[in-house]
XYZ file of C-alpha atoms in Angstrom:
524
model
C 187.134 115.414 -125.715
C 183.387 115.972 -124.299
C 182.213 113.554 -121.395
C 185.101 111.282 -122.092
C 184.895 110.588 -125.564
C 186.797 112.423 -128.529
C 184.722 114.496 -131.115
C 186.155 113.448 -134.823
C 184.940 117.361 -135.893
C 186.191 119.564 -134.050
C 189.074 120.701 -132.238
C 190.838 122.773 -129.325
C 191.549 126.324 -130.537
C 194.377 126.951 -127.880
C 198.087 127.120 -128.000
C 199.181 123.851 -126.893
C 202.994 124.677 -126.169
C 201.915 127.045 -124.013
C 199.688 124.866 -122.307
C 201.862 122.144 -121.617
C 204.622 124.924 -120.382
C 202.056 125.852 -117.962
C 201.872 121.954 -116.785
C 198.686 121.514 -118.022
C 198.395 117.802 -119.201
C 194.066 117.448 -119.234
C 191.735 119.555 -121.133
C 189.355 121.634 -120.279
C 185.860 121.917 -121.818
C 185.736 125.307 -121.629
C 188.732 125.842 -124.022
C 187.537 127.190 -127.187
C 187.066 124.756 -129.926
C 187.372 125.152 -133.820
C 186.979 122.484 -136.975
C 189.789 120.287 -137.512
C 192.492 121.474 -139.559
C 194.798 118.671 -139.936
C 192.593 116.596 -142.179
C 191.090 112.586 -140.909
C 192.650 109.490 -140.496
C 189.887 106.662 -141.916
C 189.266 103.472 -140.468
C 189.353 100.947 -143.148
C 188.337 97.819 -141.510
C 185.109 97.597 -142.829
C 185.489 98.426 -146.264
C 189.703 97.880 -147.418
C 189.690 100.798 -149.737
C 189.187 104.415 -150.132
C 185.297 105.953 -151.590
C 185.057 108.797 -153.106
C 183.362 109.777 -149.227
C 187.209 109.619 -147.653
C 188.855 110.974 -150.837
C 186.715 114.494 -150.237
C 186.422 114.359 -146.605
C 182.570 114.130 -147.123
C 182.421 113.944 -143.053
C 180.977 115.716 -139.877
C 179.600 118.888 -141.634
C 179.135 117.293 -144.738
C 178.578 114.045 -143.668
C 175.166 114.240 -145.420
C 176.772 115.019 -148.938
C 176.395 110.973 -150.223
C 173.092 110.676 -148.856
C 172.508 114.412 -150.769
C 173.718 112.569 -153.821
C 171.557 109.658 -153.626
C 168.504 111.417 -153.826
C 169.695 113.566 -156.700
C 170.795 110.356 -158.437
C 166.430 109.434 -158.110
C 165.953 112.760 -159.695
C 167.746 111.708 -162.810
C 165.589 108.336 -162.429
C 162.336 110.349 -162.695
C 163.537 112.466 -165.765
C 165.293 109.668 -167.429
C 162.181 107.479 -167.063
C 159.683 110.482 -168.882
C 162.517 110.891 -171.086
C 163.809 107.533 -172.174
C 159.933 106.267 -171.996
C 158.931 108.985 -174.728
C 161.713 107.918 -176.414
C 160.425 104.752 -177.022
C 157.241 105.416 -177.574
C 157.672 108.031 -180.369
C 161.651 106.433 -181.650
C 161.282 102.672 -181.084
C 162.783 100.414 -178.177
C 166.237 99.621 -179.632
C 166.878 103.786 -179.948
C 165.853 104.125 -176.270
C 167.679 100.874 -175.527
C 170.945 102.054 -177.218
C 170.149 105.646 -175.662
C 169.984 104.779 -171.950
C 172.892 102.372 -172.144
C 175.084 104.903 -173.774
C 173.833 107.769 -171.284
C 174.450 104.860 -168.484
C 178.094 104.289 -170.042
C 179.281 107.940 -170.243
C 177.920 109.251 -166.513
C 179.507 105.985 -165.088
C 182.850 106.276 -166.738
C 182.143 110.263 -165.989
C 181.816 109.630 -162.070
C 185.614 108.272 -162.320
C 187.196 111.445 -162.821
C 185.599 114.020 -160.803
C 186.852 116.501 -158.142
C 184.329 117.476 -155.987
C 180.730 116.820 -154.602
C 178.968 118.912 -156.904
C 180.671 117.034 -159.944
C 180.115 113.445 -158.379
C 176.276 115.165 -157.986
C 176.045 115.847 -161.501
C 177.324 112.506 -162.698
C 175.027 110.723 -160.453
C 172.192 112.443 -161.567
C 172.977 111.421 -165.461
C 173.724 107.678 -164.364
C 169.935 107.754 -162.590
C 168.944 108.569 -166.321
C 170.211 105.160 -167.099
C 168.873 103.692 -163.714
C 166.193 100.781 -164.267
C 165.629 101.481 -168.478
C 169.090 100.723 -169.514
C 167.906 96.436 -168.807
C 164.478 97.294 -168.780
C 164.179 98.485 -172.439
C 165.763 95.086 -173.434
C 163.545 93.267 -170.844
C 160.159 95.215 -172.783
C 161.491 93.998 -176.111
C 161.783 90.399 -175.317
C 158.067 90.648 -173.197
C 156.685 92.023 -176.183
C 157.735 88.834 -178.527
C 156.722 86.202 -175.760
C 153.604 84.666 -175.648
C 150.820 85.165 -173.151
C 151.359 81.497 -171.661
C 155.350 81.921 -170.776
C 155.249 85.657 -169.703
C 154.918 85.181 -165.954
C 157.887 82.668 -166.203
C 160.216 85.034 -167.994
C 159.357 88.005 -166.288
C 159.898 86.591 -163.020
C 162.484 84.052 -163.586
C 164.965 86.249 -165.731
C 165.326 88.513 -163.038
C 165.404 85.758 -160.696
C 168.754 84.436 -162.606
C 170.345 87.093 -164.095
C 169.445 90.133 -161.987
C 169.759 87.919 -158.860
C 173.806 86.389 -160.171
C 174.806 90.124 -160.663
C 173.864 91.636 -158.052
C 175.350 88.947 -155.895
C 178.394 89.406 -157.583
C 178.772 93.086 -157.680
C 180.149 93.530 -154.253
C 183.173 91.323 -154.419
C 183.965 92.910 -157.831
C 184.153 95.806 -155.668
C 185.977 94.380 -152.870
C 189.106 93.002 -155.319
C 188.950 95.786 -157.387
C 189.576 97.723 -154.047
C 189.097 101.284 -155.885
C 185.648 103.495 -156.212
C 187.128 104.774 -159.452
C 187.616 101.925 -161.426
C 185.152 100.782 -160.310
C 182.743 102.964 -161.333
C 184.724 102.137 -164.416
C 184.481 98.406 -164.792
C 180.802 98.435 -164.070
C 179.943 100.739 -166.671
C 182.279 99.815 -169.615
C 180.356 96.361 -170.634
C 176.833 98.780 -171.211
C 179.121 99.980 -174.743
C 177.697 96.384 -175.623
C 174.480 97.913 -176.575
C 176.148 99.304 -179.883
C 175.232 95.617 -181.538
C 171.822 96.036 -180.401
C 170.192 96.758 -183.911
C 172.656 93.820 -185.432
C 171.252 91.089 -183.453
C 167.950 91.802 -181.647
C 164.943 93.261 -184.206
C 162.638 96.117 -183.055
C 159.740 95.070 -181.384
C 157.012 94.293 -183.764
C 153.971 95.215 -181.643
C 155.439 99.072 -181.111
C 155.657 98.921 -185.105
C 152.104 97.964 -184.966
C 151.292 101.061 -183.130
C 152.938 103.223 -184.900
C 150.535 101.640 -188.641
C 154.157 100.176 -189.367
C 152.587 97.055 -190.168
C 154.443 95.834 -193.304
C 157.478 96.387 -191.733
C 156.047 94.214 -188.747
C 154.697 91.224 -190.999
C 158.569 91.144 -192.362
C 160.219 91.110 -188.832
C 157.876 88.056 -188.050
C 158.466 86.372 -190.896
C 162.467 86.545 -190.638
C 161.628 85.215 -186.713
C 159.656 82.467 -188.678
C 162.575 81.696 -190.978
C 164.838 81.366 -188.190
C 162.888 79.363 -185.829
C 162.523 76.952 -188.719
C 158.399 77.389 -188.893
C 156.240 77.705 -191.579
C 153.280 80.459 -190.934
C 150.470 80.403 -193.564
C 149.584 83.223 -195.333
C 146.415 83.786 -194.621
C 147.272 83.997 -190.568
C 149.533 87.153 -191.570
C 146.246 88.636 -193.571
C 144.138 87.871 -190.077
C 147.193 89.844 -188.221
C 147.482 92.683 -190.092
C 143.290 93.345 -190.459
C 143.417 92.763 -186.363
C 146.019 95.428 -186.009
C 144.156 98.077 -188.359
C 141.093 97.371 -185.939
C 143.201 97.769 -182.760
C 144.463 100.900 -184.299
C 141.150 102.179 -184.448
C 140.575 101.379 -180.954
C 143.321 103.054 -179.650
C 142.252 106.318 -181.726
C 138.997 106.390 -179.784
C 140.710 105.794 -176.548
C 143.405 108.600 -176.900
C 141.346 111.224 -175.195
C 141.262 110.243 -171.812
C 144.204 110.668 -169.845
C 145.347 110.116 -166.081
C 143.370 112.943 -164.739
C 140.061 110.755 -165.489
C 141.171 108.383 -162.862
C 140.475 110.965 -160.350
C 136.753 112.202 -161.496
C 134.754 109.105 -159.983
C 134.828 108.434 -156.631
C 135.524 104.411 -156.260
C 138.366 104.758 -158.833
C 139.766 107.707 -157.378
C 139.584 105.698 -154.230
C 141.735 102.980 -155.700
C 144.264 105.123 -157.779
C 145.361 106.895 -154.335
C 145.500 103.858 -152.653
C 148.010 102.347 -155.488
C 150.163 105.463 -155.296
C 150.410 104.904 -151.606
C 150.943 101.378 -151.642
C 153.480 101.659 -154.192
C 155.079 104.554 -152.775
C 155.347 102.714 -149.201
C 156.975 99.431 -151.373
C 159.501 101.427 -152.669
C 160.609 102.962 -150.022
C 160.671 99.831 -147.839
C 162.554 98.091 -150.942
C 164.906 100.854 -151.311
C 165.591 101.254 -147.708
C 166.497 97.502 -147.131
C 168.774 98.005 -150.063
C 171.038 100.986 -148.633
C 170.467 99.603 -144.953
C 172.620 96.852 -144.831
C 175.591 98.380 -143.738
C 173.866 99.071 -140.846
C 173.410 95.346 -139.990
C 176.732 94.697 -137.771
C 177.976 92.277 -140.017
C 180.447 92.173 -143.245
C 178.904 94.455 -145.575
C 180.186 92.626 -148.682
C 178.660 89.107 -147.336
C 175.576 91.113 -146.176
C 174.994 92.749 -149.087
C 174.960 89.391 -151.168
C 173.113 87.049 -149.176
C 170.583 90.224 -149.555
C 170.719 90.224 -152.730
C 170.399 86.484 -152.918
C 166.936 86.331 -151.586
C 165.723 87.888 -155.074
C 165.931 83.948 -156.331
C 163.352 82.357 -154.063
C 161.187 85.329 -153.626
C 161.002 85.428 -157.636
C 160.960 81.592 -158.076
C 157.810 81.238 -155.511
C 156.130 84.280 -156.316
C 155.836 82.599 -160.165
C 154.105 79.563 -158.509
C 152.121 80.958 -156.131
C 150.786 84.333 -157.046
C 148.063 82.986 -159.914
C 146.762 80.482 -156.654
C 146.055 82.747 -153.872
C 146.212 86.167 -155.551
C 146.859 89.598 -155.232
C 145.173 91.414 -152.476
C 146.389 88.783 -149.614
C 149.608 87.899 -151.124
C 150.775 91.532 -151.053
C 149.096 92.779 -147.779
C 151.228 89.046 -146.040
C 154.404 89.678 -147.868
C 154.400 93.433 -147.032
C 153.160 92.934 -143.209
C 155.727 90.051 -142.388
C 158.624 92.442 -143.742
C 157.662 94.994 -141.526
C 156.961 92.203 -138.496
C 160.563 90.899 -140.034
C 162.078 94.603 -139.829
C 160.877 95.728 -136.187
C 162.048 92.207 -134.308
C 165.597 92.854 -136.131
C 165.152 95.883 -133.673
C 164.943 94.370 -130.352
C 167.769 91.515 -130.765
C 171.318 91.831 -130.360
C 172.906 93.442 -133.514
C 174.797 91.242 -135.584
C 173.807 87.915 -136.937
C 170.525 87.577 -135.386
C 169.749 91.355 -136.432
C 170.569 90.485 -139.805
C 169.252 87.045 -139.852
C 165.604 89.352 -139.318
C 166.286 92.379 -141.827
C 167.533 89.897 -144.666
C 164.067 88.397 -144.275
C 162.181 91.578 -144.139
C 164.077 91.929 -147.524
C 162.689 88.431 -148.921
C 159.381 89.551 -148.304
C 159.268 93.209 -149.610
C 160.675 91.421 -152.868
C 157.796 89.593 -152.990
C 155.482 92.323 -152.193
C 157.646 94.751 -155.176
C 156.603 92.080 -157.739
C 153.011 91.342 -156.859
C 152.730 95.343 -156.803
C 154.090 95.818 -160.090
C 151.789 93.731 -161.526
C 148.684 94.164 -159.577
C 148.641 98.048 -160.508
C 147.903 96.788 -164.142
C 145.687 94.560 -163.927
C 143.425 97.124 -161.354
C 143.404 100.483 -163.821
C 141.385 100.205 -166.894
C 142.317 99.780 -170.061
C 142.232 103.148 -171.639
C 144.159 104.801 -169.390
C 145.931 102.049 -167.776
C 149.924 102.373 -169.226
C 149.669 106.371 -168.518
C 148.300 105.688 -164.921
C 151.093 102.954 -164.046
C 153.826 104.888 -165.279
C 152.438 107.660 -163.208
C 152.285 105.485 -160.446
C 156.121 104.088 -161.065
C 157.065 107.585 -161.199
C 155.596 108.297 -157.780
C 157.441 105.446 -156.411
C 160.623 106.969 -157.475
C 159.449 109.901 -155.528
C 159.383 107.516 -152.633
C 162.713 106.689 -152.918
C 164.271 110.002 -153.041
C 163.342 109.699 -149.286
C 165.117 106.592 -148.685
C 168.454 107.919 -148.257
C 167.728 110.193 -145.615
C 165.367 106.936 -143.446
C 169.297 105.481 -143.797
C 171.102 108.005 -142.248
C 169.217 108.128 -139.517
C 171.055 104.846 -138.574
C 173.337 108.078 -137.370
C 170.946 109.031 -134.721
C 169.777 105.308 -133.270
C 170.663 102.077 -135.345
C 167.604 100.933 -134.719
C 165.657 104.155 -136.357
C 165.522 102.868 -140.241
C 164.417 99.269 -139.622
C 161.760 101.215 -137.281
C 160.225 103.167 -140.229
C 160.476 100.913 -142.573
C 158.764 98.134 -140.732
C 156.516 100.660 -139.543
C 155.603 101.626 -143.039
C 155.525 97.643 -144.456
C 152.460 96.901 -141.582
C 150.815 100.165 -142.869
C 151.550 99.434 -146.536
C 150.546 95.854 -146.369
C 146.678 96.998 -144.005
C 146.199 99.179 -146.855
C 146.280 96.571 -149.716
C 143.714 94.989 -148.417
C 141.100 97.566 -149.613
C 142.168 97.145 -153.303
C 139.803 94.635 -155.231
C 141.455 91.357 -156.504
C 141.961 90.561 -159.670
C 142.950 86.811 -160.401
C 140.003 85.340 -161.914
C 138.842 88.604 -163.082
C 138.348 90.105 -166.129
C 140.035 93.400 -166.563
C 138.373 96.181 -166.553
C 138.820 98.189 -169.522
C 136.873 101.351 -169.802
C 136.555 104.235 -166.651
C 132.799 102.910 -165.907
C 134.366 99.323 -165.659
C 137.203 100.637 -163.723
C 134.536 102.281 -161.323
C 132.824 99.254 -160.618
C 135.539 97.143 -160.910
C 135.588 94.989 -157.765
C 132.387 95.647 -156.319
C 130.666 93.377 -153.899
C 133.905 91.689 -153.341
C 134.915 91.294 -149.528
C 137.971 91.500 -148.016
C 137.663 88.356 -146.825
C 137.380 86.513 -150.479
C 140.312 84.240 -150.809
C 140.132 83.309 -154.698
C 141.962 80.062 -153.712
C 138.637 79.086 -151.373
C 136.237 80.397 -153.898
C 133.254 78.134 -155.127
C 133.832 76.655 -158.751
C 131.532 78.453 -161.126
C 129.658 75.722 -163.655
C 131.477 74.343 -166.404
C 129.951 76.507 -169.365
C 130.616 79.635 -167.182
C 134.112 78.538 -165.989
C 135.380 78.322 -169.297
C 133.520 81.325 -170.874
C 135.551 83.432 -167.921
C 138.357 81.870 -168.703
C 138.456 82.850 -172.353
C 137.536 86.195 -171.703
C 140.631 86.515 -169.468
C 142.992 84.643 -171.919
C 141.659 87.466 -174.403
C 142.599 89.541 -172.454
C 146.046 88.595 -172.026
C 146.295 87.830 -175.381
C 146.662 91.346 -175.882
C 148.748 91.997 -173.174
C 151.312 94.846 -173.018
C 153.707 93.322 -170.696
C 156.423 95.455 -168.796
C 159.036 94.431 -166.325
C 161.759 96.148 -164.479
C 163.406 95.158 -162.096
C 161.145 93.456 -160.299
C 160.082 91.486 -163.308
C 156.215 90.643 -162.837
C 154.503 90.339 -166.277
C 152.090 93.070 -166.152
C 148.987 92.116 -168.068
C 147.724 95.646 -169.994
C 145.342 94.832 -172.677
C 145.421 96.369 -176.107
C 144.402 99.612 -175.935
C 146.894 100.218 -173.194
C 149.552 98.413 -175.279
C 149.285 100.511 -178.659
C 149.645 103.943 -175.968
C 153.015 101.853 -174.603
C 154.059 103.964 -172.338
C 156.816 102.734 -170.864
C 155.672 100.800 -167.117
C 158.949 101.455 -164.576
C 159.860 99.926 -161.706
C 160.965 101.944 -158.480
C 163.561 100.651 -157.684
C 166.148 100.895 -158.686
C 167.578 101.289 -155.958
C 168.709 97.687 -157.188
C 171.688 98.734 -158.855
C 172.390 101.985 -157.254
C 173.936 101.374 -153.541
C 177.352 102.636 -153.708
C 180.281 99.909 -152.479
């Protein structure tokens, strides 16, 4: 006992029958003290079942070990997302598909049966392989056959439903279930679904294009035509397969450039370090909000899902409003009001109302996560622009590596993580404002367009108040855009934004990833 209150680390190193023969009944500081030996009793209130944290006695000296294992498990996410996105690109979508599932499947049922932190480590690590690409793969191949006019709608609203009912469901499983092992079990077993992949969903016809498999394309399409019960004339399939040989061609005169050319002007250097900032900042405000809400005073099963919940309306008003009042103000609001949202949770009484304030600094950093995904896209030109968003993704998972350790310093002060991370939101969110807008815009699509792409714009331009152009100019913009996005190569994780990449970007398809994951990865 130190200053009245028992340590849970360490104990007296005295001889306690001799003590009490000597009539000694308090301690004394100055006794010698040593680590427990006798083990820990857990309080279960909280959470009604042992984690693997309690099975190993990952406390006081190693008290860091899950938060150690956490950012390990975003190590695997950076690997797995070069390796699984190469994968696609060079094998098709349903081998990476079937690939990151599997690797998902194995490390999952893997993580049931180990013995010690360095095992758990290890298995963690593989299941980050897995982390965001074993949906997103699936969510790419079903982008890739919408058309231009319904991709903001899936994107959005599929993650909206699906993502959103899962992840709302996910911590009761774990509460009735009331064991980490099977657990770890239950949640991986249904990804051996993906084995009927190649029997029921067809490879994705525009990677076949960019890879000259064009034939085999034209006869994918043409069993989709059978089966939607449409008749395509022949002569449109001639039209499609001359306009992929000249896209082809394109993308052989773009392949030399690379991400490095983003950083050899000065205005699109400018704007490439500002996305990698901004994005790094979302993700670990995202992230954060994800593993901080058993830090919230309230049930952690209940607070975890009415978290999760606010994916639905963030999603759902993001699709109606983000083609209005566009990018630039959208994300710098959404991003600024989490961190406003985060830093009052600070100053009122923990519990409800503390909640009540962090649960809606988590609406708005959705919001923000989407509107980031897709703005990053739509900014970068053309012939670099899947290599430089992937980069960008990638540093986002570097981000969140960090997130883990802004958590546990709930250890230090309660108050510290929702200090950071609304610190970081209000920074995040100033900082979008000196990216150029793009609604309304045509992409750019080589590095000179990228370099003067947004020029003369002022931060003060609200597309929403802008002047209507003349009717002849209005709709010459407006098929240049629609061109544009006719050509789209459209990525989402799990944020699920459509993100607009024209066709030169497209044929590179590098795989786009979302940060996050952090979605899927908090630990019940």
């Amino acid at each position: 006992m130190t200053n009245g209150e028992y340590n849970n680390c360490y104990m007296y190193d005295v001889n306690y029958t001799e003590i009490l023969a000597q009539g000694k009944v308090m301690a004394d500081p100055q006794w010698p003290r040593v680590k427990c030996r006798h083990g820990w009793s857990y309080n279960f209130t909280e959470i009604p079942y042992a984690t693997v944290a309690t099975e190993q006695n990952w406390v006081c000296d190693d008290a860091a070990l899950p938060t150690y294992a956490q950012s390990i498990f975003f190590l695997g996410a950076i690997v797995g997302g070069l390796l699984f996105g190469w994968v696609a690109d060079r094998f098709g979508r349903i081998p990476a598909l079937i690939g990151t599932n599997m690797m998902g499947l194995l490390a999952g049922v893997g993580t049931a049966f180990v013995s010690n932190f360095w095992e758990f480590a290890i298995m963690r690590f593989f299941v980050g392989f897995a982390f965001d690409n074993c949906f997103t793969m699936m969510y790419i191949l079903v982008l890739e056959y919408v058309g231009p006019k319904y991709r903001t709608f899936v994107a959005n609203m599929s993650i909206a439903i699906f993502f959103t009912g899962a992840a709302c469901l996910l911590p009761w499983i774990a509460y009735f279930l009331a064991d980490w092992k099977l657990l770890a079990i239950v949640t991986s077993a249904p990804l051996l679904l993906v084995i009927f992949t190649p029997f029921v969903v067809p490879e994705s016809a525009r990677w076949l294009v960019s890879q000259g498999k064009v034939e085999k394309a034209v006869g994918i399409l043409k069993k989709l035509e059978k089966g939607n019960g449409r008749q395509v004339p022949p002569q449109t399939y001639q039209i499609f397969t001359d306009s992929c040989k000249r896209m082809q061609e394109q993308e052989a005169q773009n392949g030399k450039y690379s991400v490095l050319d983003l950083f050899k002007s000065p205005r699109l250097r400018r704007t490439t370090l500002l996305l990698i900032v901004i994005w790094m900042a979302i993700s670990l405000v995202f992230d954060g909000h994800v593993r901080n809400v058993g830090s919230l005073g309230l049930d952690i099963f209940f607070t975890f899902t009415l978290a999760c919940f606010t994916e639905l309306p963030a999603d759902t008003l993001l699709t109606v409003i983000l083609d209005r009042f566009g990018r630039r103000w959208l994300a710098c609001s959404s991003m600024v009001l989490s961190g406003v949202f985060s830093l009052l949770a600070t100053v009122v009484p923990v519990g409800i109302y503390s909640a009540a304030l962090a649960i809606m600094g988590r609406f708005f950093v959705n919001i923000s996560y989407n509107i980031g995904l897709q703005w990053a896209a739509e900014v970068l030109p053309t012939v670099v622009r899947a290599q430089a968003v992937a980069f960008i993704h990638i540093m986002g998972y570097v981000a969140s590596i960090i997130a883990p350790f802004v958590v546990y310093l709930a250890n230090i002060s309660q108050a510290l993580p929702l200090i950071i991370l609304g610190i970081l939101g209000i920074i995040g969110g100033l900082l979008a404002l000196l990216l150029p807008e793009t609604l309304n815009h045509v992409l750019p699509q080589t590095l000179s367009d990228g370099e003067e792409f947004g020029r003369g714009q002022s931060i003060w331009d609200f597309p929403c108040l802008a002047k209507q152009v003349d009717g002849d100019e209005d709709e010459k913009r407006n098929a240049d855009v629609e061109e544009v996005r006719s050509q789209a190569f459209v990525r989402g994780s799990q944020t699920g934004a459509s993100l607009n990449a024209s066709t030169g970007g497209e044929l590179r398809s590098s795989i786009l990833r979302r940060s996050t994951k952090s979605r899927n990865s908090t630990k019940l």
